[in-house]
Amino acid sequence: MTLVYKLYVNVWFIVGVSHEENELAMFELFQNLVETLKTYLGKVTEVDIIFNMDRVYMIIDEMIIDGQIAETCSSRILVPLQLMDAAK
């Protein structure tokens, strides 16, 4: 197992991957996650993630299915969240 990590502002993103996985793909996943969170939350800070943990989990759940990267398009990832926000 290999640990892949990246620091964005004051938030660490850490993931454990097998030796068969591509570490650069994990860095791309981190970048895509941060860009998607910025689009939805406006900024990515520890406080924003803590107070919107359910939304962050939904974003990660849309991006990763059964341990595989399923979606990388931010606009498609955010559709369920936008529908849920519109229903309020």
mmCIF file of C-alpha atoms in Angstrom:
data_model
loop_
_atom_site.group_PDB
_atom_site.id
_atom_site.type_symbol
_atom_site.label_atom_id
_atom_site.label_comp_id
_atom_site.label_asym_id
_atom_site.label_seq_id
_atom_site.Cartn_x
_atom_site.Cartn_y
_atom_site.Cartn_z
ATOM 1 C CA MET A 1 0.000 0.000 0.000
ATOM 2 C CA THR A 2 1.138 3.528 -0.798
ATOM 3 C CA LEU A 3 -0.054 6.729 0.846
ATOM 4 C CA VAL A 4 -0.710 9.631 -1.494
ATOM 5 C CA TYR A 5 -1.272 13.039 0.069
ATOM 6 C CA LYS A 6 -1.596 16.670 -0.942
ATOM 7 C CA LEU A 7 -1.974 19.885 1.046
ATOM 8 C CA TYR A 8 -4.422 22.492 -0.276
ATOM 9 C CA VAL A 9 -4.428 25.689 1.784
ATOM 10 C CA ASN A 10 -4.810 24.190 5.305
ATOM 11 C CA VAL A 11 -6.554 20.949 4.326
ATOM 12 C CA TRP A 12 -4.719 17.664 3.855
ATOM 13 C CA PHE A 13 -6.122 15.096 1.431
ATOM 14 C CA ILE A 14 -4.795 11.587 2.086
ATOM 15 C CA VAL A 15 -5.603 8.303 0.361
ATOM 16 C CA GLY A 16 -4.115 4.819 0.533
ATOM 17 C CA VAL A 17 -3.704 3.067 -2.807
ATOM 18 C CA SER A 18 -2.427 -0.316 -3.877
ATOM 19 C CA HIS A 19 0.804 -0.681 -5.812
ATOM 20 C CA GLU A 20 -1.185 -1.257 -9.006
ATOM 21 C CA GLU A 21 -2.872 2.163 -8.766
ATOM 22 C CA ASN A 22 -1.471 5.252 -10.439
ATOM 23 C CA GLU A 23 -0.416 7.866 -7.861
ATOM 24 C CA LEU A 24 -0.702 10.664 -10.433
ATOM 25 C CA ALA A 25 -4.344 9.750 -10.980
ATOM 26 C CA MET A 26 -4.901 10.282 -7.245
ATOM 27 C CA PHE A 27 -3.361 13.763 -7.481
ATOM 28 C CA GLU A 28 -5.770 14.503 -10.332
ATOM 29 C CA LEU A 29 -8.620 13.222 -8.175
ATOM 30 C CA PHE A 30 -7.552 15.553 -5.342
ATOM 31 C CA GLN A 31 -7.413 18.497 -7.754
ATOM 32 C CA ASN A 32 -10.821 17.647 -9.205
ATOM 33 C CA LEU A 33 -12.316 17.278 -5.713
ATOM 34 C CA VAL A 34 -10.939 20.657 -4.626
ATOM 35 C CA GLU A 35 -12.232 22.370 -7.788
ATOM 36 C CA THR A 36 -15.666 20.797 -7.315
ATOM 37 C CA LEU A 37 -15.765 21.820 -3.651
ATOM 38 C CA LYS A 38 -14.745 25.366 -4.623
ATOM 39 C CA THR A 39 -17.542 25.490 -7.165
ATOM 40 C CA TYR A 40 -20.132 24.292 -4.656
ATOM 41 C CA LEU A 41 -18.932 25.820 -1.386
ATOM 42 C CA GLY A 42 -17.164 28.906 -2.723
ATOM 43 C CA LYS A 43 -13.943 28.076 -0.877
ATOM 44 C CA VAL A 44 -12.248 25.038 0.592
ATOM 45 C CA THR A 45 -11.349 25.404 4.246
ATOM 46 C CA GLU A 46 -11.423 23.001 7.154
ATOM 47 C CA VAL A 47 -14.430 24.795 8.646
ATOM 48 C CA ASP A 48 -16.392 24.641 5.375
ATOM 49 C CA ILE A 49 -15.738 20.916 5.089
ATOM 50 C CA ILE A 50 -16.741 20.261 8.718
ATOM 51 C CA PHE A 51 -20.013 22.206 8.493
ATOM 52 C CA ASN A 52 -20.909 20.693 5.102
ATOM 53 C CA MET A 53 -19.684 17.141 5.727
ATOM 54 C CA ASP A 54 -22.864 15.576 4.322
ATOM 55 C CA ARG A 55 -22.439 17.556 1.084
ATOM 56 C CA VAL A 56 -18.747 16.660 0.860
ATOM 57 C CA TYR A 57 -19.617 12.968 1.254
ATOM 58 C CA MET A 58 -22.219 13.290 -1.494
ATOM 59 C CA ILE A 59 -19.648 14.869 -3.820
ATOM 60 C CA ILE A 60 -17.117 12.115 -3.091
ATOM 61 C CA ASP A 61 -19.856 9.497 -3.525
ATOM 62 C CA GLU A 62 -20.683 10.904 -6.966
ATOM 63 C CA MET A 63 -16.997 10.881 -7.939
ATOM 64 C CA ILE A 64 -16.031 7.419 -6.648
ATOM 65 C CA ILE A 65 -18.147 4.278 -6.943
ATOM 66 C CA ASP A 66 -16.910 0.914 -5.590
ATOM 67 C CA GLY A 67 -13.390 2.298 -5.256
ATOM 68 C CA GLN A 68 -13.223 3.373 -8.899
ATOM 69 C CA ILE A 69 -13.257 6.912 -10.234
ATOM 70 C CA ALA A 70 -16.662 7.147 -11.894
ATOM 71 C CA GLU A 71 -17.142 10.840 -12.697
ATOM 72 C CA THR A 72 -14.755 13.756 -13.150
ATOM 73 C CA CYS A 73 -17.037 16.414 -14.632
ATOM 74 C CA SER A 74 -17.819 18.962 -11.889
ATOM 75 C CA SER A 75 -21.125 20.020 -13.418
ATOM 76 C CA ARG A 76 -22.387 16.408 -13.492
ATOM 77 C CA ILE A 77 -21.116 15.745 -9.977
ATOM 78 C CA LEU A 78 -23.016 18.732 -8.600
ATOM 79 C CA VAL A 79 -26.388 17.994 -10.269
ATOM 80 C CA PRO A 80 -27.816 15.909 -7.364
ATOM 81 C CA LEU A 81 -26.731 18.542 -4.835
ATOM 82 C CA GLN A 82 -28.241 21.363 -6.892
ATOM 83 C CA LEU A 83 -31.524 19.442 -7.200
ATOM 84 C CA MET A 84 -31.562 18.809 -3.476
ATOM 85 C CA ASP A 85 -30.840 22.498 -2.763
ATOM 86 C CA ALA A 86 -33.596 23.586 -5.178
ATOM 87 C CA ALA A 87 -36.126 21.360 -3.386
ATOM 88 C CA LYS A 88 -35.663 23.193 -0.073
#
